[in-house]
Structure formats: structure tokens, C-alpha cells
Short mmCIF file of C-alpha atoms in Angstrom, two decimals:
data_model
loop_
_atom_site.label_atom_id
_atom_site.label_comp_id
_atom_site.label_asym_id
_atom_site.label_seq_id
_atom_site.Cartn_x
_atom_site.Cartn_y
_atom_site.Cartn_z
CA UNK A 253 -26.05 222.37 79.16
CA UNK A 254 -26.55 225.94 78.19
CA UNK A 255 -23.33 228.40 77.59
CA UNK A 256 -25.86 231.16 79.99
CA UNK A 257 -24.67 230.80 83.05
CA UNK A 258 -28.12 232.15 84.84
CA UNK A 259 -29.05 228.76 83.20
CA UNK A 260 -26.39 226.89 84.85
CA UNK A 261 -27.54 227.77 88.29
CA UNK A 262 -31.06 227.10 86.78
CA UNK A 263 -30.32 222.94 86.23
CA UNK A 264 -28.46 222.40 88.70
CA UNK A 265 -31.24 223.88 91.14
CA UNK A 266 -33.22 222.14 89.50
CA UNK A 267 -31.38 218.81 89.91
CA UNK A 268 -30.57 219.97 93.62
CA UNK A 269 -33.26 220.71 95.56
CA UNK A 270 -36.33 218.42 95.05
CA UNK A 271 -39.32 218.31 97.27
CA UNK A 272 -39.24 216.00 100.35
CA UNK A 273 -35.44 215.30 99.48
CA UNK A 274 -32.10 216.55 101.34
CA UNK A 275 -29.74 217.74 99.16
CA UNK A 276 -26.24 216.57 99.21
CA UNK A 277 -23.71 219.14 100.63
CA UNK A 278 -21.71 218.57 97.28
CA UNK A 279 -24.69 218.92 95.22
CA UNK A 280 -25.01 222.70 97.14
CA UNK A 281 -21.25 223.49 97.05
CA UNK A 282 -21.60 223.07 93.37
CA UNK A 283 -24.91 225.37 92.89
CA UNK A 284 -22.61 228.00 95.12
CA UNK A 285 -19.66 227.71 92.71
CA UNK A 286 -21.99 228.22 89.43
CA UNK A 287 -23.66 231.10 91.23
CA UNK A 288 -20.87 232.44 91.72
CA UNK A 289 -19.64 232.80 88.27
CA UNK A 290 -22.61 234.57 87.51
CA UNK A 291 -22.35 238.78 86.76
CA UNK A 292 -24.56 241.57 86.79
CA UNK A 293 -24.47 241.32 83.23
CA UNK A 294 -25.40 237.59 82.85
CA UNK A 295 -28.88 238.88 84.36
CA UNK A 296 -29.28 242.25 82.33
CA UNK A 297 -28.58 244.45 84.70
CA UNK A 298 -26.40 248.01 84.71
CA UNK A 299 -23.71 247.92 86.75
CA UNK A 300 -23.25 251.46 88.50
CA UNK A 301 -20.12 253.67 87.83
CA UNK A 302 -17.09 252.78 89.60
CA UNK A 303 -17.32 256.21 91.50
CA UNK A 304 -20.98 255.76 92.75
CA UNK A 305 -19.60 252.01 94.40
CA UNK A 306 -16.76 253.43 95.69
CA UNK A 307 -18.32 256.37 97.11
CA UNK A 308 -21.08 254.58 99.65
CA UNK A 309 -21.63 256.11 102.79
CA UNK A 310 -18.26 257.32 103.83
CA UNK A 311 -16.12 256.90 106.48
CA UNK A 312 -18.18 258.54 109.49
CA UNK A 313 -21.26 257.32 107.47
CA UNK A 314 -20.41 253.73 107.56
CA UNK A 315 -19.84 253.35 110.98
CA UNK A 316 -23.41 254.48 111.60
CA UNK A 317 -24.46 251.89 108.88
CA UNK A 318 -23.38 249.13 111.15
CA UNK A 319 -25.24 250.37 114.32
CA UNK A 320 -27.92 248.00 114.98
CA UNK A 321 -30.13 250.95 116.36
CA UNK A 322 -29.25 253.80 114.08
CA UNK A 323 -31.95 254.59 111.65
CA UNK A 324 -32.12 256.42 108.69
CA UNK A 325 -33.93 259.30 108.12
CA UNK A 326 -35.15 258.13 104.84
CA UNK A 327 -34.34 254.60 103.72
CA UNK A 328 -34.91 254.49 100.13
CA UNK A 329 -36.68 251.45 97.98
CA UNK A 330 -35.54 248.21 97.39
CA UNK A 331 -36.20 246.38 93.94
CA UNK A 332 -37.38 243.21 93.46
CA UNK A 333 -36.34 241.50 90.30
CA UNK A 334 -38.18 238.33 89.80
CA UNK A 335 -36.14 235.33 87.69
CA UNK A 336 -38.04 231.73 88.37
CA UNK A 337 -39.74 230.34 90.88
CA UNK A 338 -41.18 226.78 91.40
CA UNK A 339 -42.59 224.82 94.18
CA UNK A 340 -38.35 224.18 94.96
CA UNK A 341 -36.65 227.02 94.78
CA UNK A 342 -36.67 230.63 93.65
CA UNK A 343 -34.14 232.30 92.29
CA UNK A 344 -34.72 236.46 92.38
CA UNK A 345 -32.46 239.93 92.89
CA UNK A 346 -32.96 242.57 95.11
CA UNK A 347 -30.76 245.97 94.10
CA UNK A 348 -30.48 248.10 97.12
CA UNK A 349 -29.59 251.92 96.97
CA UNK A 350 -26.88 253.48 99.09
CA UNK A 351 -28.40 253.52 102.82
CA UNK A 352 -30.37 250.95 102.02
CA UNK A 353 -31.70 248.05 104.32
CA UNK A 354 -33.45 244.71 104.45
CA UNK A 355 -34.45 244.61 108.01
CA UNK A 356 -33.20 241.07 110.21
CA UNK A 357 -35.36 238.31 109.01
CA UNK A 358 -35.42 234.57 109.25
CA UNK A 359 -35.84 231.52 106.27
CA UNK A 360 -37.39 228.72 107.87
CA UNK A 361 -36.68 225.43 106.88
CA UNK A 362 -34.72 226.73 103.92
CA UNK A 363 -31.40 226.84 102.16
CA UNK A 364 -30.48 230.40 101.20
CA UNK A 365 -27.66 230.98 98.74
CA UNK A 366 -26.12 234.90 98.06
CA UNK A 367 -23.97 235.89 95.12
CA UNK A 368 -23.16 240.06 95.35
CA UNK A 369 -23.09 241.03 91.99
CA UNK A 370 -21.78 244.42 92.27
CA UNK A 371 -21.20 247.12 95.16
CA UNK A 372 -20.67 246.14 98.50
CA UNK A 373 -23.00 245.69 101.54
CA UNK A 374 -23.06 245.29 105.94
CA UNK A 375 -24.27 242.03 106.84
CA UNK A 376 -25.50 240.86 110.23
CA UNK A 377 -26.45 237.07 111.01
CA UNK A 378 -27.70 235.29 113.49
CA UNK A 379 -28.62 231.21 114.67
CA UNK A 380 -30.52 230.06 117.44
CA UNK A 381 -28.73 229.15 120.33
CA UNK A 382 -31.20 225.89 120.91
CA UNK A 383 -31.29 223.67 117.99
CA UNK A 384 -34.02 221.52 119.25
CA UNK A 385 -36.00 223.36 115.43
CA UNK A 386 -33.87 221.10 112.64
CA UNK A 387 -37.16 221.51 110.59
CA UNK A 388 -35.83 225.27 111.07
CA UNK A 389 -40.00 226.80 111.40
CA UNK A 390 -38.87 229.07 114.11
CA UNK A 391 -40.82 231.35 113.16
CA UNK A 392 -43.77 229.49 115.11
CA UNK A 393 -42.13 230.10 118.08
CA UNK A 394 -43.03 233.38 119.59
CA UNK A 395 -41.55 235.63 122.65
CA UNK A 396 -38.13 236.48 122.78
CA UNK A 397 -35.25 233.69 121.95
CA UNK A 398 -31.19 233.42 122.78
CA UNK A 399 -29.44 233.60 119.40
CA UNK A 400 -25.66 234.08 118.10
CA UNK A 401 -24.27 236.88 116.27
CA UNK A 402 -22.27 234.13 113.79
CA UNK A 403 -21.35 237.04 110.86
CA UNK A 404 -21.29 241.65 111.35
CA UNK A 405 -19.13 242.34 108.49
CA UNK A 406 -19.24 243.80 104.82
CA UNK A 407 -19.31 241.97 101.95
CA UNK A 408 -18.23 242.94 98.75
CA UNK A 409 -18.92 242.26 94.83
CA UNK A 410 -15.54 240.04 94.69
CA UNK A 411 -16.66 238.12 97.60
CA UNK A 412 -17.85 233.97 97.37
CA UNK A 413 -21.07 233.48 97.50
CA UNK A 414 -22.57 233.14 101.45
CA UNK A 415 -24.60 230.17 102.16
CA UNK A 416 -27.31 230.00 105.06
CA UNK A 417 -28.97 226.43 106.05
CA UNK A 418 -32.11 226.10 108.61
CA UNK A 419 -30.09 225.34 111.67
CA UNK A 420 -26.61 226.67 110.82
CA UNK A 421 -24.84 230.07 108.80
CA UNK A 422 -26.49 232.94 109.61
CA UNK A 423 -30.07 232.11 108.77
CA UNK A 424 -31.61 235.37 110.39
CA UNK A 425 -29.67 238.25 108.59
CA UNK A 426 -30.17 241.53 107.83
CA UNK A 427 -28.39 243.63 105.09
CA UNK A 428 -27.34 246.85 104.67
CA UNK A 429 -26.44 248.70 101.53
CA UNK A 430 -22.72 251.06 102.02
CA UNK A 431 -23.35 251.36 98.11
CA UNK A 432 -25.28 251.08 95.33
CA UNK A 433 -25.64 246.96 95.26
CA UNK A 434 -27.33 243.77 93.74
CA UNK A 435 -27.91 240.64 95.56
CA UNK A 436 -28.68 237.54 93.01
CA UNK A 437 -30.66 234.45 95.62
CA UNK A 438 -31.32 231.37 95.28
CA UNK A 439 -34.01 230.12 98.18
CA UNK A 440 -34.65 226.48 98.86
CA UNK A 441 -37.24 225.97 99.19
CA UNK A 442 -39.39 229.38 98.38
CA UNK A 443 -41.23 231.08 101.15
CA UNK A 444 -44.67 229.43 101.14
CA UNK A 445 -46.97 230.87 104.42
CA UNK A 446 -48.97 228.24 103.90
CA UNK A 447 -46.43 225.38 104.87
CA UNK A 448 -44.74 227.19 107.49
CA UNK A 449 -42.22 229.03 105.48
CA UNK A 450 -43.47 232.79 105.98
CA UNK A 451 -40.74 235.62 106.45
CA UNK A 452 -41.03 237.11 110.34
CA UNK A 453 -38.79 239.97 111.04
CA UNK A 454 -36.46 240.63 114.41
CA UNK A 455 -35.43 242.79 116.77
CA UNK A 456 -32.23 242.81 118.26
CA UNK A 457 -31.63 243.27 122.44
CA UNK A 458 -29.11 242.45 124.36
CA UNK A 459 -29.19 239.94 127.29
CA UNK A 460 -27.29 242.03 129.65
CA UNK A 461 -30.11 244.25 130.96
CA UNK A 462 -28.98 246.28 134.16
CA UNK A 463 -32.21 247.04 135.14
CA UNK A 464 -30.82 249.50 137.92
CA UNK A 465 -29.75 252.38 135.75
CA UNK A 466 -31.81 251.30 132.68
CA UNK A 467 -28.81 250.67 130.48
CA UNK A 468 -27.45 247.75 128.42
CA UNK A 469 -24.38 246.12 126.67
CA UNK A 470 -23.88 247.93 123.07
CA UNK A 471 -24.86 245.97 120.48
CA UNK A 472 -23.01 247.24 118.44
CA UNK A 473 -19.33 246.28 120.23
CA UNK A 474 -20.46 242.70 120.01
CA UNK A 475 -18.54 240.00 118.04
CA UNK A 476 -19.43 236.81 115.95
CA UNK A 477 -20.18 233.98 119.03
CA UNK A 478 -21.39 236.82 121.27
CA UNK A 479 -25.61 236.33 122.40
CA UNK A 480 -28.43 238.69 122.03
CA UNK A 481 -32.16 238.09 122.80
CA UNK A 482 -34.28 238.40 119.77
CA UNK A 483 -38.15 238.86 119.31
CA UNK A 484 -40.55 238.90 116.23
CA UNK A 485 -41.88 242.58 115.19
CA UNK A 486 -43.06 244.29 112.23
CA UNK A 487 -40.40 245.60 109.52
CA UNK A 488 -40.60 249.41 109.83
CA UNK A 489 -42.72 251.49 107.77
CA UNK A 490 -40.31 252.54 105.64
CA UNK A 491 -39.06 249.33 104.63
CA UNK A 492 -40.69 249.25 100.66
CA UNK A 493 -39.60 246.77 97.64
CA UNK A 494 -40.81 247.54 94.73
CA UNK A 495 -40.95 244.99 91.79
CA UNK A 496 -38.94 245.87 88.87
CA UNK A 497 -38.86 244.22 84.83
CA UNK A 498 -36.33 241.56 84.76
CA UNK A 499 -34.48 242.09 81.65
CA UNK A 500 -32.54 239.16 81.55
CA UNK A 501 -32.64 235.62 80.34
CA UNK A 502 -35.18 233.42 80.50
CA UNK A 503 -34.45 229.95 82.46
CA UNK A 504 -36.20 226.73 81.38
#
């Protein structure tokens, strides 16, 4: 096996996740440890100054970063780096700017591993209350659904990888960037439209309507095992990823 260590999470991907096959848990836990021994560096990129990840959105700044129905007045790019993909898995980055934001989304049917490379970064995930999906293709279902706020906290670079299945940890998420960061994925198997695997975005309300005065429980005081209702829509106009050059190595 290779010294490269993007190479290391290349075989044992490759060895992993096989079409019409469920992978061993072990077989995952030890894609997840590999992954996480990878760096910005390993896959070419430039890590930002120390004073640019430290500096993020600020105190006052980062409380607003968490609120589920704050918006930005300007959310800048995303990039898209693009390492491998076959009809198994993909493995890709997405570098976020400060303010950031990939909008809640789901990964049907899929395994979803996340190494932070640098930076740090809000997430919010969610599972379906009813798990009467296994295949995970929720995303055929429409109208609004119960699901469970199961993760609303930051992550940072020095942080283990997360891990999302298609039943079980956090498989609708949404991210939000408190700094400049870099999120290396592995997806398995890749979205594919075509076999039921196409992204669908969320929004988030809560269950607790009081239809009287028109007002509603604050999503934003909720905690991990608390509900919310949550219905397909489009991701907002000023959501944009760009693709960028991948300057690191090559896997084969």
C-alpha cells in the first residue's frame, strides 16, 4: 500500500464499499480512522493563517451563525474540489469561506464520511423519526415529515471524523462555516438521480404551531432528541459552488 495517505482512504474505499454489498461496520470504522489521518496538505491544499481560523465570525456573530432562520446578507461561494469518483463512492472537498453555508440536505441510501481538515464549522443533523425507509430514498417521500435534531454543535479541525448512515447519524445536515474551512468526503455510494440517490434540500419548522397568536417554539433553543417538522424546498439563490483545480494526488 501507498505511503499517500489520500491513497489509503482510496483502497480501502475501494475494498469497502462494493455495489449491491453491505459493508462491515469494521470495514467503515477503519476507512474513518485512515480519513482521519489525512491533512490539508496530503490533498494540496493551503491551509489559512492561524489568525483568519481563529478570527471566524465572532462572538455576537456566531450566535447568529447557529440560528436556523438567520440569513446572511451575502453568503459567499463554496468550492468544489473533485478527487475520484466511481460507480461506489466519491471522495471530493468542499472549502467554505467564513459565513458560509451548505443548506440542510439529505443522502439517500448512502454512507457519508467527514474529515475537517482545517478551521472549524456549525453543524446541524437530523433522522427521521419513522424508520419504516432502511433503503434510506426519503427523498421520494414528499410533504412535511417528523425528524430528530440528533447533532447542533461546532466542529473543529482536531475533531474525529463524523459518520452519517441512511437510517441513523445525522443523515440530513447542514453546515455552516464560523471560519475559513475544508471538508474532505467520502460518499457511499455517490449521488446518482437516476437510482434514487438525488440531493433534496429542507426546511426546518417546528411542530409546536400555536395557531392562535401565530407564533412557534424557537428553533433555535432546541436540543439533540428534540422534533421538528421538515419539508423539501429549493436551496436559496444564493447558495453557489463553484468547481475548483484539485492540486493534489492522484488516486488509482
Amino acid at each position: 500500500m501507498s505511503d499517500c495517505r489520500v491513497q489509503k482512504v482510496y483502497e480501502a474505499c475501494r475494498k469497502t464499499f462494493r455495489a449491491g454489498k453491505v459493508p462491515p461496520i469494521e470495514a467503515i470504522q477503519n476507512v474513518k480512522r485512515l480519513l482521519g489521518e489525512v491533512t490539508a496538505l496530503d490533498l494540496g491544499l493551503d491551509t489559512p493563517p492561524p489568525e483568519e481560523t481563529r478570527r471566524g465570525f465572532g462572538v455576537f456573530g456566531r450566535i447568529a451563525a447557529f440560528s436556523t432562520r438567520s440569513s446572511q446578507r451575502f453568503t459567499p461561494p463554496i468550492t468544489y474540489l473533485h478527487v475520484h469518483e466511481s460507480d461506489n463512492f466519491t471522495l471530493a472537498v468542499f472549502c467554505l469561506p467564513t459565513a458560509a453555508t451548505i443548506p440542510l440536505h439529505d443522502h439517500p441510501g448512502m454512507v457519508v464520511l467527514s474529515k475537517l481538515l482545517y478551521g472549524s464549522m456549525h453543524v446541524r443533523a437530523y433522522d427521521w423519526e419513522e424508520k419504516n425507509n432502511e433503503a434510506g430514498l426519503a427523498s421520494r417521500i414528499t410533504g412535511p415529515r417528523n425528524a430528530r435534531l440528533v447533532l447542533d454543535e461546532v466542529v473543529t479541525a482536531g475533531d474525529e471524523p463524523m459518520a452519517l448512515f441512511p437510517s441513523t447519524g445525522g443523515n440530513i445536515h447542514a453546515f455552516t462555516a464560523l471560519t475559513p474551512c475544508a471538508v474532505f468526503d467520502v460518499l457511499a455510494p455517490p449521488y446518482m438521480p437516476d437510482n434514487g440517490r438525488d440531493c433534496t434540500y429542507y426546511s426546518e419548522s417546528s411542530p409546536n404551531i400555536d395557531v392562535s397568536n401565530n407564533s412557534k417554539e424557537d428553533l433555535d433553543s432546541m436540543i439533540p432528541g428534540s422534533s421538528a417538522i421538515l419539508e423539501q424546498c429549493q436551496p436559496p439563490d444564493d447558495f453557489v459552488v463553484r468547481r475548483g483545480k484539485y492540486n493534489g494526488p492522484e488516486v488509482a
